[in-house]
Coordinates of C-alpha atoms in Angstrom, one line a residue:
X32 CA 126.6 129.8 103.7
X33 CA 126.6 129.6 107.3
X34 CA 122.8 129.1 107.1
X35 CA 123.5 126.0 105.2
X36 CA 125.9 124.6 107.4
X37 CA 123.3 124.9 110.6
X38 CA 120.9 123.1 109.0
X39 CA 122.9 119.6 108.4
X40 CA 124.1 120.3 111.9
X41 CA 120.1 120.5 113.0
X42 CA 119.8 116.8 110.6
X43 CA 122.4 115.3 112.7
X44 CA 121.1 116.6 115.7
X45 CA 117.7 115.0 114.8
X46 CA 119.3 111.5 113.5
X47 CA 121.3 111.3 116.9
X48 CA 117.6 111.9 118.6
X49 CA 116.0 109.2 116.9
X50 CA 118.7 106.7 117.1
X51 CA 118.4 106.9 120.9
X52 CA 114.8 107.5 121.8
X53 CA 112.9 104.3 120.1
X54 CA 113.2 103.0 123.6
X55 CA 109.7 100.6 122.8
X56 CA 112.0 98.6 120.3
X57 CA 113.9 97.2 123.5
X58 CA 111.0 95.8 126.0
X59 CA 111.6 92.5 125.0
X60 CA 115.3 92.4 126.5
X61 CA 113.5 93.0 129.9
X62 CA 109.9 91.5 129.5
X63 CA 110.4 88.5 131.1
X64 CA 112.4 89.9 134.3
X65 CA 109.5 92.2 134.7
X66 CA 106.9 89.7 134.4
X67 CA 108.8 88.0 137.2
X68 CA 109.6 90.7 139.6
X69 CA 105.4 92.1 139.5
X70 CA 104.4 88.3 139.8
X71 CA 102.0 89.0 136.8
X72 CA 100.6 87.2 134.2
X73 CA 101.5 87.5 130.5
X74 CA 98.5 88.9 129.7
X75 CA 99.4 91.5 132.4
X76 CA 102.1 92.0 130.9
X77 CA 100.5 92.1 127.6
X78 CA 98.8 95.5 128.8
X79 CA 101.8 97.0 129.4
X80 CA 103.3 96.9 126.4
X81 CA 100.1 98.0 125.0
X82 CA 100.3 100.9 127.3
X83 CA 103.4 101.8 125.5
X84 CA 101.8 101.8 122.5
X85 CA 99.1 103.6 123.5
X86 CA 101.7 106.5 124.5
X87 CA 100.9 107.0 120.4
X88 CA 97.3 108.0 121.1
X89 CA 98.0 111.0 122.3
X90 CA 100.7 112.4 119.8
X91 CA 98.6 115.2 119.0
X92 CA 98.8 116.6 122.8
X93 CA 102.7 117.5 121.5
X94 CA 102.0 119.4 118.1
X95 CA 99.2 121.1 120.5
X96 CA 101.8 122.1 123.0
X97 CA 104.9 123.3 119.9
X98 CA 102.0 126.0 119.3
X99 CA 102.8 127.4 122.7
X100 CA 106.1 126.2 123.6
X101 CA 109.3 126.6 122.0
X102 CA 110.6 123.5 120.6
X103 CA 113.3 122.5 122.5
X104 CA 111.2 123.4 125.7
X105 CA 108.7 119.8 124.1
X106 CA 111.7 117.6 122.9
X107 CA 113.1 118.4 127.2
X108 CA 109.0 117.4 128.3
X109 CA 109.0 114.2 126.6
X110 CA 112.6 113.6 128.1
X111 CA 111.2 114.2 131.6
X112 CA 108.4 111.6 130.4
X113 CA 111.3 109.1 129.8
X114 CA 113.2 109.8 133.0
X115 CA 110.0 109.5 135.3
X116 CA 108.2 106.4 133.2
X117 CA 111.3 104.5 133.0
X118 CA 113.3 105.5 135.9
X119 CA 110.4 104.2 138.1
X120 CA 110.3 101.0 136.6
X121 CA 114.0 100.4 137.3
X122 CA 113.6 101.2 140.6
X123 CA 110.5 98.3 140.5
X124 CA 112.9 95.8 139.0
X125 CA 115.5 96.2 140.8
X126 CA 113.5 95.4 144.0
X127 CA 114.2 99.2 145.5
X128 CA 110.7 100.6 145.8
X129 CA 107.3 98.1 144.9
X130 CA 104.6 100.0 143.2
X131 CA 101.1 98.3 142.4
X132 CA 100.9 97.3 138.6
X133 CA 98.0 100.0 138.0
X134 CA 101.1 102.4 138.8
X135 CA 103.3 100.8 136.5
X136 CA 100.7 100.8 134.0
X137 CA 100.6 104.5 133.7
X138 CA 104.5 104.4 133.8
X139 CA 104.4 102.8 131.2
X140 CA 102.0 105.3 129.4
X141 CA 103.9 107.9 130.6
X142 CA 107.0 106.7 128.8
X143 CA 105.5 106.2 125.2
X144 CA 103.8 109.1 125.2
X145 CA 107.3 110.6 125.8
X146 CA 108.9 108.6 122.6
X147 CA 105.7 110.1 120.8
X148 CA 106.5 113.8 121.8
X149 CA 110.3 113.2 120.6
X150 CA 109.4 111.8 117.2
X151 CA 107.1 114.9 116.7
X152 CA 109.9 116.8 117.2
X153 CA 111.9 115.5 115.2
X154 CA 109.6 115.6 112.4
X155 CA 108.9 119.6 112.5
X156 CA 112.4 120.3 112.4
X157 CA 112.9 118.1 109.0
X158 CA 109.6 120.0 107.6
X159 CA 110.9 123.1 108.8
X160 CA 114.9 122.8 107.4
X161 CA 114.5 120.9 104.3
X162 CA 111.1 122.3 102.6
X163 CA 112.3 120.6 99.5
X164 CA 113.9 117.6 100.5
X165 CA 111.4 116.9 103.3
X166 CA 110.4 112.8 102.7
X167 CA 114.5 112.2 102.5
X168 CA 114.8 114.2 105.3
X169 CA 112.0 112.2 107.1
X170 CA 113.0 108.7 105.3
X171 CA 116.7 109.2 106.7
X172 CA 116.0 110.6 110.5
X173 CA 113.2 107.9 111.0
X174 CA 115.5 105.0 110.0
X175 CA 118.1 105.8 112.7
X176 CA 114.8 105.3 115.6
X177 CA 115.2 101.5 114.0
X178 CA 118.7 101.2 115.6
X179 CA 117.6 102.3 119.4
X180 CA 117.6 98.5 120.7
X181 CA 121.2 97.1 118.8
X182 CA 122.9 100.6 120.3
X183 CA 121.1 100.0 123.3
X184 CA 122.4 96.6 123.5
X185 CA 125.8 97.3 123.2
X186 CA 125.8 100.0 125.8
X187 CA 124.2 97.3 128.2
X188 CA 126.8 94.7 127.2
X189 CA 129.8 97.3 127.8
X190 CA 128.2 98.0 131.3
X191 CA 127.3 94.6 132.3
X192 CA 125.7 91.4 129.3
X193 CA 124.6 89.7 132.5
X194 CA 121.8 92.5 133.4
X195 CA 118.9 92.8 131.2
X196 CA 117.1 95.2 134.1
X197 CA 120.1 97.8 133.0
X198 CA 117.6 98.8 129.7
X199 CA 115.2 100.8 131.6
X200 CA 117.3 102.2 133.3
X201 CA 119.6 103.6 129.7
X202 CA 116.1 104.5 128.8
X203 CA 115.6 106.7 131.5
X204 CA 118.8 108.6 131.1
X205 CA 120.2 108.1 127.7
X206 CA 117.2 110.3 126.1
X207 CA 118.1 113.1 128.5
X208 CA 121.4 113.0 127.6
X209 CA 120.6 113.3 123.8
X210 CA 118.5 116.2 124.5
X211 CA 121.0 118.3 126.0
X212 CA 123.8 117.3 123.1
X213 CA 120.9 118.1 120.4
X214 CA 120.3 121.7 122.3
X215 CA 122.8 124.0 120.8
X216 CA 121.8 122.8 117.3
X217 CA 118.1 123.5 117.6
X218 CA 118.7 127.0 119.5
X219 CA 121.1 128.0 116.6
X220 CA 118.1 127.3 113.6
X221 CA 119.1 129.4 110.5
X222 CA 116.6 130.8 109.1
X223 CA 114.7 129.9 105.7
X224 CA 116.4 130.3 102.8
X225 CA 115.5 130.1 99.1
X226 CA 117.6 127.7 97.4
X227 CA 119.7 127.7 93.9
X228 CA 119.2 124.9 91.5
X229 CA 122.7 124.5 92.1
X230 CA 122.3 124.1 96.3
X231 CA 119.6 122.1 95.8
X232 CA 121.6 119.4 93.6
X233 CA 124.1 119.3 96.1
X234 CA 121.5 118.9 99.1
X235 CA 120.7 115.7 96.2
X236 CA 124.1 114.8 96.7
X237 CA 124.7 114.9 100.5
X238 CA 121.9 113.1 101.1
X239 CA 122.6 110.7 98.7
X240 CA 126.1 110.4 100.5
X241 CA 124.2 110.3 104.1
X242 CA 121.6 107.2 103.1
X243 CA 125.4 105.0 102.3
X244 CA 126.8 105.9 105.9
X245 CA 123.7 104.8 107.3
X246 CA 123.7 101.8 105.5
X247 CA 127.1 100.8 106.6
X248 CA 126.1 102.1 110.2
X249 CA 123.2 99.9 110.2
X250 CA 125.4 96.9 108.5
X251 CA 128.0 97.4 111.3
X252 CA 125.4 96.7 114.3
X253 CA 124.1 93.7 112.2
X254 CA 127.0 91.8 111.7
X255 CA 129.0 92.8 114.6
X256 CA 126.7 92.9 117.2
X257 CA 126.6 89.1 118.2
X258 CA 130.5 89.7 119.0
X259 CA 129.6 92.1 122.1
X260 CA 128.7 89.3 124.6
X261 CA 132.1 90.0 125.7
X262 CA 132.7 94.1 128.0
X263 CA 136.0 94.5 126.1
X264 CA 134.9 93.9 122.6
X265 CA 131.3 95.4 123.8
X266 CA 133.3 99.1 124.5
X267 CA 135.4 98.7 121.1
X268 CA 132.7 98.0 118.8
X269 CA 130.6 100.8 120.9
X270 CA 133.4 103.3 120.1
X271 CA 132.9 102.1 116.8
X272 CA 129.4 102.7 116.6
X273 CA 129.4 106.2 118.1
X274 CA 132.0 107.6 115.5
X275 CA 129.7 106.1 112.8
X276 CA 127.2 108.6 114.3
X277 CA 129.2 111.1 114.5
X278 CA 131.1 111.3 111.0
X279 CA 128.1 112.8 109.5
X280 CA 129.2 116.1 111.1
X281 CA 132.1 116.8 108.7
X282 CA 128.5 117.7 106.2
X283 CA 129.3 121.3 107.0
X284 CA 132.9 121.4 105.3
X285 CA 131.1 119.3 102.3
X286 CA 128.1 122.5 102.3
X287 CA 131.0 124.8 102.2
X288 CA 132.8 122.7 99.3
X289 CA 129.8 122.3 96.9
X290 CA 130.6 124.0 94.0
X291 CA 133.5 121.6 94.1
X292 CA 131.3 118.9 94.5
X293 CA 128.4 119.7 92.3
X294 CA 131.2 120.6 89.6
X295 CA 133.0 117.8 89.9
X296 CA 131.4 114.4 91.5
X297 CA 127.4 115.3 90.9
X298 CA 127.8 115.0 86.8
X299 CA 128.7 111.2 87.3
X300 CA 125.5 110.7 89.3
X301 CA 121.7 110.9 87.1
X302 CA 120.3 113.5 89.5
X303 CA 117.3 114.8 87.3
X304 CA 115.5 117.7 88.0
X305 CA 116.2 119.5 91.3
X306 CA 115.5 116.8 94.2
X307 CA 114.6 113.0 94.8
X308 CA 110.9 114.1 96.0
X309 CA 108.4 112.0 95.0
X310 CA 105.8 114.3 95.3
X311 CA 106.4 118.4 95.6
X312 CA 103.8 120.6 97.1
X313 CA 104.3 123.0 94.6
X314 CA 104.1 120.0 91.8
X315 CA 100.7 118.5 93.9
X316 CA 99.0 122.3 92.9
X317 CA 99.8 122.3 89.4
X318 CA 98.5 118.9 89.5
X319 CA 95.2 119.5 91.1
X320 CA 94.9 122.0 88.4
X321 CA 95.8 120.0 86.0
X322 CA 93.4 116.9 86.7
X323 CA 90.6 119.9 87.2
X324 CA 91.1 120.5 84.0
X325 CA 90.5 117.0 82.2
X326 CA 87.5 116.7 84.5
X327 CA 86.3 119.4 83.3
X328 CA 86.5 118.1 79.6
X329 CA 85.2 115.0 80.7
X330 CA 81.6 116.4 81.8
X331 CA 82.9 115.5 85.3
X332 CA 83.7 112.3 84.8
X333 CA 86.8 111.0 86.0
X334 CA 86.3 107.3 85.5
X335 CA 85.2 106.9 81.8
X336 CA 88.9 105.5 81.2
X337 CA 88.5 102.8 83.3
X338 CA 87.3 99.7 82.2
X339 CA 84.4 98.3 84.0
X340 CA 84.1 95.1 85.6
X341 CA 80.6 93.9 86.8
X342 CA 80.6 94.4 90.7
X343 CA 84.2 94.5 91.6
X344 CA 84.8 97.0 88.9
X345 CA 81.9 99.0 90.5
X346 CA 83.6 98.3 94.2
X347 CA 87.1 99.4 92.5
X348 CA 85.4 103.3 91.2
X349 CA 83.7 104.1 94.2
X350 CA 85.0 107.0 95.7
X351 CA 88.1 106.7 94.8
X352 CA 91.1 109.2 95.0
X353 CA 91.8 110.9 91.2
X354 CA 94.1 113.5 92.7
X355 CA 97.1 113.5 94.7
X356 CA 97.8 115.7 97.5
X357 CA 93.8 116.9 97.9
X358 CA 93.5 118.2 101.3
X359 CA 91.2 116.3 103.5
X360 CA 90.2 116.9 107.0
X361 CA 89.4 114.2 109.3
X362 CA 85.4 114.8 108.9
X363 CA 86.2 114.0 105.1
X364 CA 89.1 111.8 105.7
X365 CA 87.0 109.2 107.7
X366 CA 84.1 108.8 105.0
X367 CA 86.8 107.6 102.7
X368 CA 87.3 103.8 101.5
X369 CA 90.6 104.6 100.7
X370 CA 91.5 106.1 104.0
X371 CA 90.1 102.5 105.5
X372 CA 92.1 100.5 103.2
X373 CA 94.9 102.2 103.6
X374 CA 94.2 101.8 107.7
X375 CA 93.4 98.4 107.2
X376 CA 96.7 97.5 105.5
X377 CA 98.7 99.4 108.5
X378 CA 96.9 97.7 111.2
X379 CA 97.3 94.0 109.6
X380 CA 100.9 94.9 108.9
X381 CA 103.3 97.3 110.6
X382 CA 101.5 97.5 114.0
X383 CA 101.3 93.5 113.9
X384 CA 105.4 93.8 113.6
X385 CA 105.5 95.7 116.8
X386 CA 103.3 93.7 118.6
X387 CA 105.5 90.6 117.5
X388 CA 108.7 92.3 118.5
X389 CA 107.3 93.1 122.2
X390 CA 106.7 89.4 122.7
X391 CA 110.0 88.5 121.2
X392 CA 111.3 87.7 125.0
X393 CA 108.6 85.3 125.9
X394 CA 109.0 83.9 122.0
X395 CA 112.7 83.1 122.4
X396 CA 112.4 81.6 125.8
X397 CA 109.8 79.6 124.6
X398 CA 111.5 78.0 122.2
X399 CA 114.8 77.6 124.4
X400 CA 116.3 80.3 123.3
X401 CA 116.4 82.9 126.0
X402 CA 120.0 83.6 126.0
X403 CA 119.3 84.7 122.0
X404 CA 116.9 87.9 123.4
X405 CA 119.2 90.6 122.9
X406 CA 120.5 89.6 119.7
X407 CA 116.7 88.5 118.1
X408 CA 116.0 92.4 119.7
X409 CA 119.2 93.6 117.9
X410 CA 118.3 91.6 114.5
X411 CA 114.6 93.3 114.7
X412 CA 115.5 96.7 115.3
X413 CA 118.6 96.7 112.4
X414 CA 116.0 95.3 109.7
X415 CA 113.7 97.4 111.2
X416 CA 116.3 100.1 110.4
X417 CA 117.0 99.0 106.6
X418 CA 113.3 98.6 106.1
X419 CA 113.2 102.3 106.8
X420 CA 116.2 103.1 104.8
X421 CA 113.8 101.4 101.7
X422 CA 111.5 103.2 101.9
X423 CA 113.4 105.8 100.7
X424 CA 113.6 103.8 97.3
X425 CA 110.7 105.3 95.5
X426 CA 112.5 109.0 95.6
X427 CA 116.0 107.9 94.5
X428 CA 114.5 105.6 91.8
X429 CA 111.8 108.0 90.4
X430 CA 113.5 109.3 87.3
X431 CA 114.8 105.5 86.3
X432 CA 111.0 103.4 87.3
X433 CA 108.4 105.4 88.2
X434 CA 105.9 103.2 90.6
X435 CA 103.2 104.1 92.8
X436 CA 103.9 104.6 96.8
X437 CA 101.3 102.3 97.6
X438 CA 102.5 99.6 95.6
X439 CA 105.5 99.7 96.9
X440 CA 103.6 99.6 100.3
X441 CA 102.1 96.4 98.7
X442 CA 105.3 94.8 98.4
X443 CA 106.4 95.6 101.5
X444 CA 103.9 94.3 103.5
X445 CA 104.5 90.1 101.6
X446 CA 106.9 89.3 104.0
X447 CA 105.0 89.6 107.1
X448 CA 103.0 86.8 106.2
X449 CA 106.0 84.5 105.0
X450 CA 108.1 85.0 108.1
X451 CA 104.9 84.1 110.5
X452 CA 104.1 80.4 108.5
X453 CA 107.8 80.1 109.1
X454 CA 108.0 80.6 112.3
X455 CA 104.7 78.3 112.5
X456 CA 106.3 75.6 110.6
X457 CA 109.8 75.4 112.7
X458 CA 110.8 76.2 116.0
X459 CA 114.5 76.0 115.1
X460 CA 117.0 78.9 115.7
X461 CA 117.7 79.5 111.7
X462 CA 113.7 79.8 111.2
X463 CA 113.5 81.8 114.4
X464 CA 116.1 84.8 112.8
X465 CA 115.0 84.8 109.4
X466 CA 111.3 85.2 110.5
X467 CA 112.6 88.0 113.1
X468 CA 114.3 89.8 110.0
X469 CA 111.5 89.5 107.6
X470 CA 109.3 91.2 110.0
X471 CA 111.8 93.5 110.8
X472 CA 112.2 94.7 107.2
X473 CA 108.5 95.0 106.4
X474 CA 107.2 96.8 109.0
X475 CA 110.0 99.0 108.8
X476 CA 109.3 99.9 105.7
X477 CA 105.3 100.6 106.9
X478 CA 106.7 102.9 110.1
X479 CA 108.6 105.4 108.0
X480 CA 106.5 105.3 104.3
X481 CA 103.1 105.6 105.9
X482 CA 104.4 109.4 106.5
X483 CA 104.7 110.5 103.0
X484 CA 101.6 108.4 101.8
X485 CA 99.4 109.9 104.2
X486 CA 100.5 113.4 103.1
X487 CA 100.5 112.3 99.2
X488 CA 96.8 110.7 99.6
X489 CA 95.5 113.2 101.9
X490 CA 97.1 116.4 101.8
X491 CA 100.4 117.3 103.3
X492 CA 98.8 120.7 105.1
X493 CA 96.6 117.8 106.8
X494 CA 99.0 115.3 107.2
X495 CA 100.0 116.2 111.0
X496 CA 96.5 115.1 112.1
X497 CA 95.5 112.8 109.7
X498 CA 98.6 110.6 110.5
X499 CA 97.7 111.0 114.4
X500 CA 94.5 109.5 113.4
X501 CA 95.7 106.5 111.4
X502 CA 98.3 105.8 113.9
X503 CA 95.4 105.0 116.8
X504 CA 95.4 101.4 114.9
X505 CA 99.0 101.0 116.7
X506 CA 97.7 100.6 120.7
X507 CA 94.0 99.0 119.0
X508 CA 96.1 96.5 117.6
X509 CA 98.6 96.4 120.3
X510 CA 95.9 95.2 122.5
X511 CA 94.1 93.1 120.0
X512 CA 97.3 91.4 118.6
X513 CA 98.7 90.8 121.8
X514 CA 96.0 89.8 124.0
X515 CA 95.5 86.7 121.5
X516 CA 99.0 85.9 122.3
X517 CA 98.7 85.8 125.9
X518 CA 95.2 84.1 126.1
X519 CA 97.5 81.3 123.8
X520 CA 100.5 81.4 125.9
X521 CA 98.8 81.1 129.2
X522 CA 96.7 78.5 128.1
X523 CA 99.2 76.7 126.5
X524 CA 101.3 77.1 130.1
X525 CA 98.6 75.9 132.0
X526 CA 98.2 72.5 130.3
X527 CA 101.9 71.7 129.0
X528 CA 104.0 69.4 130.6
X529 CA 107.0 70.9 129.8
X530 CA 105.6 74.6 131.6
X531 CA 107.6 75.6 135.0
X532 CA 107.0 78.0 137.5
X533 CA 109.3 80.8 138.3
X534 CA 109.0 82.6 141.2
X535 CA 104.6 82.4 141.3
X536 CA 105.0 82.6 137.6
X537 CA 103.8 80.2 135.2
X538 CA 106.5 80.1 132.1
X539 CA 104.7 78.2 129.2
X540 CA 107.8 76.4 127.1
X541 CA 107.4 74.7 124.0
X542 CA 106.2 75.3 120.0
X543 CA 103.0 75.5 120.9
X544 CA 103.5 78.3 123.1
X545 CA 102.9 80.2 120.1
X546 CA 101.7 78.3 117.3
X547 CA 98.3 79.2 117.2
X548 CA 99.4 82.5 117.5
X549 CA 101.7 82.6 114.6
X550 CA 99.3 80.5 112.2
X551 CA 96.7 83.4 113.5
X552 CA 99.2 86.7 112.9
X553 CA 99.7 84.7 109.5
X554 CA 96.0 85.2 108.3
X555 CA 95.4 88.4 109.6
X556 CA 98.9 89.7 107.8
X557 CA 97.8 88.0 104.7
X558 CA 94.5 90.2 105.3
X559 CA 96.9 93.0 105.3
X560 CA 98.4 92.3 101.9
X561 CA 95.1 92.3 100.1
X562 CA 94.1 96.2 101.9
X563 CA 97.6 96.8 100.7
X564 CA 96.9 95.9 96.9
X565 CA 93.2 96.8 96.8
X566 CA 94.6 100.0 97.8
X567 CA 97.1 100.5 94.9
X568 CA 94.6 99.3 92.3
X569 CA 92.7 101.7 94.0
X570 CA 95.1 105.1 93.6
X571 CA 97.6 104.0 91.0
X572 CA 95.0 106.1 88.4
X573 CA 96.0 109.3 90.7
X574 CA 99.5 108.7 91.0
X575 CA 99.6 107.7 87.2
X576 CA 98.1 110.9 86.3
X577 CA 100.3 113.0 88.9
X578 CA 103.4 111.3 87.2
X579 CA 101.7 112.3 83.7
X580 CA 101.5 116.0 84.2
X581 CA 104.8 116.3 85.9
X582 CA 106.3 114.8 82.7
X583 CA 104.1 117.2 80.7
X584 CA 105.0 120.2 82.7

């Protein structure tokens, strides 16, 4: 019993760490005084986001180091990562010590690589506490890294709304923080435990009840942020948002009421079967076996169902993936189309939503809208948030429409493409927040999904370094993506009228700032779409088949 109490103590431990460590999600707020203070261009400063992003590059250095160190000995080194990366920079921006940019460069390294380590962290403790409940576990913890920048921004606006420099310096401390608060938690792991049918239904239950506080959590910072301009009303609704956080630790007197629960609130929910999972390692076994089986009645042939279409037909049935949850290693991994597809739609999709939300500050002051920063920060990072909360949907809905991952990943991705030709057609302040949420929502959705896909499609015994390798399209397509958008902007400053210098730098202002680079991200995001949907054409047979024997079985 005590055991099970531990554990949802270890969950909040883990949502508390990711709501305070996606420390990339704010750069924006202080983009534009840091462009200033280093005198740099923005395709200078370009690079340093990218060097944020390429932090991400070297996530498998931290599942390396939890095979020698304990894990709260990593989750303290990626702290320390934070304190130096970040606390540096403050100290740049605020004029007290003057590094050369290559320095801040490797700061700035330094510091992603840090949000990396935490997030790796924070996955082996789901995997490790909630074997059967693992993608809600993920799904849930993932969605709270969303929410970084609107907490962030109400810390900054209870300290001081007229400082934007005060982010790096919450980001060098407030992780720290965190860690030591998340300490006692991790120490105190129970240890694994088989589970009832009973326990498990419960677990259904609690999480169930978890995904609606973090919903209203998420709502709270949404609406209510834009009243925080003001310290008073900043502190209150910050109070407010803190106790949100913490109310999920009364789980343990619900683990120790769950007969009560399961006996007398669970019968009025549809909870079929004994979790939400999707997809079950034990249930991706049988299935192998399974589809092994009908192969093998098939002389082999796993294809002679599907209907034939001259070349694109052809295109369609090559090499693709019959079975779900086949382990691949990254020799095999890479020779497959599906892997590329799948890569393609991630790099056309979420990683362009990240590199959109690091040029939010130049974006908004482009457009006249520079006092908005914080707020078009705070409206990313909530949708951002729900997005991630979605992607959830495919587990709680399974029993009531069953749909393939990827499809869902297909959806997903449409807005990204709307929101950038709106954002190409207007320049007005409505435009400007719809677009911001749009993108905020899809890639999202991409961030936390792409976890369970790459374990469903490739193996979840794999799935630790196969996801490492499909997330190296994030700093690639940092640098790409954003590049284009400097090359724009500063050409674009350099022959507009309406352009002024501050300080030796030039500030492009105007539409076309970033026209060409929104009509751009627009085709390359539609690009992303079709990889997206090619890719569900391409497994839907598999997941159709995985859904198939489950029933069967």
């Amino acid at each position: 019993m005590a055991g099970q109490s531990r554990k949802w103590l270890i969950l909040v431990a883990t949502t508390w760490i990711q709501a305070f460590t996606g420390t990339n999600f704010d750069f924006s707020s202080y983009s534009s005084d840091l462009k200033t203070v280093l005198e740099i261009t923005q395709v200078q400063l370009n690079y340093l986001s990218v060097a944020s992003d390429m932090g991400k590059a070297f996530g498998w250095c931290s599942g390396v180091s939890l095979k020698y160190l304990p894990l709260w000995v990593v989750m303290f080194m990626a702290a320390i990562m934070g304190l130096f990366g970040y606390g540096l920079q403050w100290l740049v921006i605020q004029r007290i010590i003057t590094l050369p940019y290559f320095l801040v460069f490797l700061l700035s390294l330094m510091a992603g690589c840090g949000i990396c380590w935490f997030n790796t962290v924070c996955y082996v403790l789901c995997i490790r506490n909630f074997p059967v409940n693992r993608s809600l576990a993920l799904s849930l913890t993932i969605s709270f890294n969303g929410v970084t920048a609107a907490i962030y921004t109400l810390i900054a606006n209870a300290i001081n709304p007229n400082d934007d420099t005060i982010y790096l310096f919450l980001n060098a401390l407030v992780p720290l923080f965190t860690s030591g608060i998340a300490l006692v938690p991790i120490l105190c792991q129970p240890p694994l435990q088989s589970l009832t049918t009973e326990a498990i239904r419960c677990d259904s239950f609690i999480f169930l009840c978890l995904n609606i506080l973090a919903v209203i959590t998420g709502l709270y910072l949404l609406l209510l942020n834009s009243l925080s301009s003001n310290v008073s009303m900043a502190r209150i609704l910050l109070g407010g948002a803190l106790g949100l956080l913490v109310l999920p630790l009364c789980l343990p007197g619900i683990v120790y009421a769950r007969e009560w629960a399961c006996r007398n609130i669970y019968p009025t929910f549809c909870f079929d079967n004994s979790s939400f999972n999707l997809i079950d390692p034990d249930d991706l076994e049988l299935h192998i076996e399974l589809i092994g089986s009908e192969s093998n009645g098939t002389n082999g042939n796993s294809y002679t169902a599907i209907d034939k279409c001259g070349c694109f037909g052809k295109v369609m049935e090559k090499d693709r993936l019959i079975v779900l949850g086949e382990e691949h290693p990254a020799r095999l991994l890479v020779q497959r189309w599906d892997f590329w597809l799948y890569y393609l739609a991630y790099f056309c999709g979420g990683t362009l939503g990240l590199v959109y939300s690091n040029n939010l500050g130049q974006i908004s002051q482009s457009l006249g809208y520079s006092s908005m920063t914080s707020s078009l920060v705070t409206l990313y990072s909530t949708s951002s948030f729900f997005g991630r909360l979605l992607s959830a949907a495919p587990d709680f809905l399974r029993n009531k429409m069953y749909f393939a991952r990827t499809g869902w990943l297909a959806v997903a991705l449409v807005p990204t493409p709307i929101a950038f030709f709106l954002l190409a057609s207007s320049g007005s302040e409505a435009v400007l927040r719809a677009g911001t949420g749009l993108i905020g929502l899809s890639s999202g959705f991409v961030f936390s999904a792409a976890v369970s896909i790459t374990s469903e499609l490739f193996g979840p015994n794999s799935a630790g370094v196969n996801h490492n390798i499909l997330i190296t399209n994030i700093p690639i397509g940092s640098l790409l993506y954003g590049l284009l958008a400097a090359l724009v902007y500063d050409s674009n400053a350099g022959g507009s009228a309406l352009s002024r210098f501050l300080g030796e730098t030039m500030v492009c202002m105007g539409r076309k700032c970033y026209l060409q680079t929104f009509i751009l991200w627009g085709c390359i995001s539609l690009f992303g779409v079709v990889s997206s949907f090619l890719l569900f054409l391409r497994t839907k047979l598999a997941y159709k088949h995985f859904e198939r024997n489950r029933t069967r079985t």
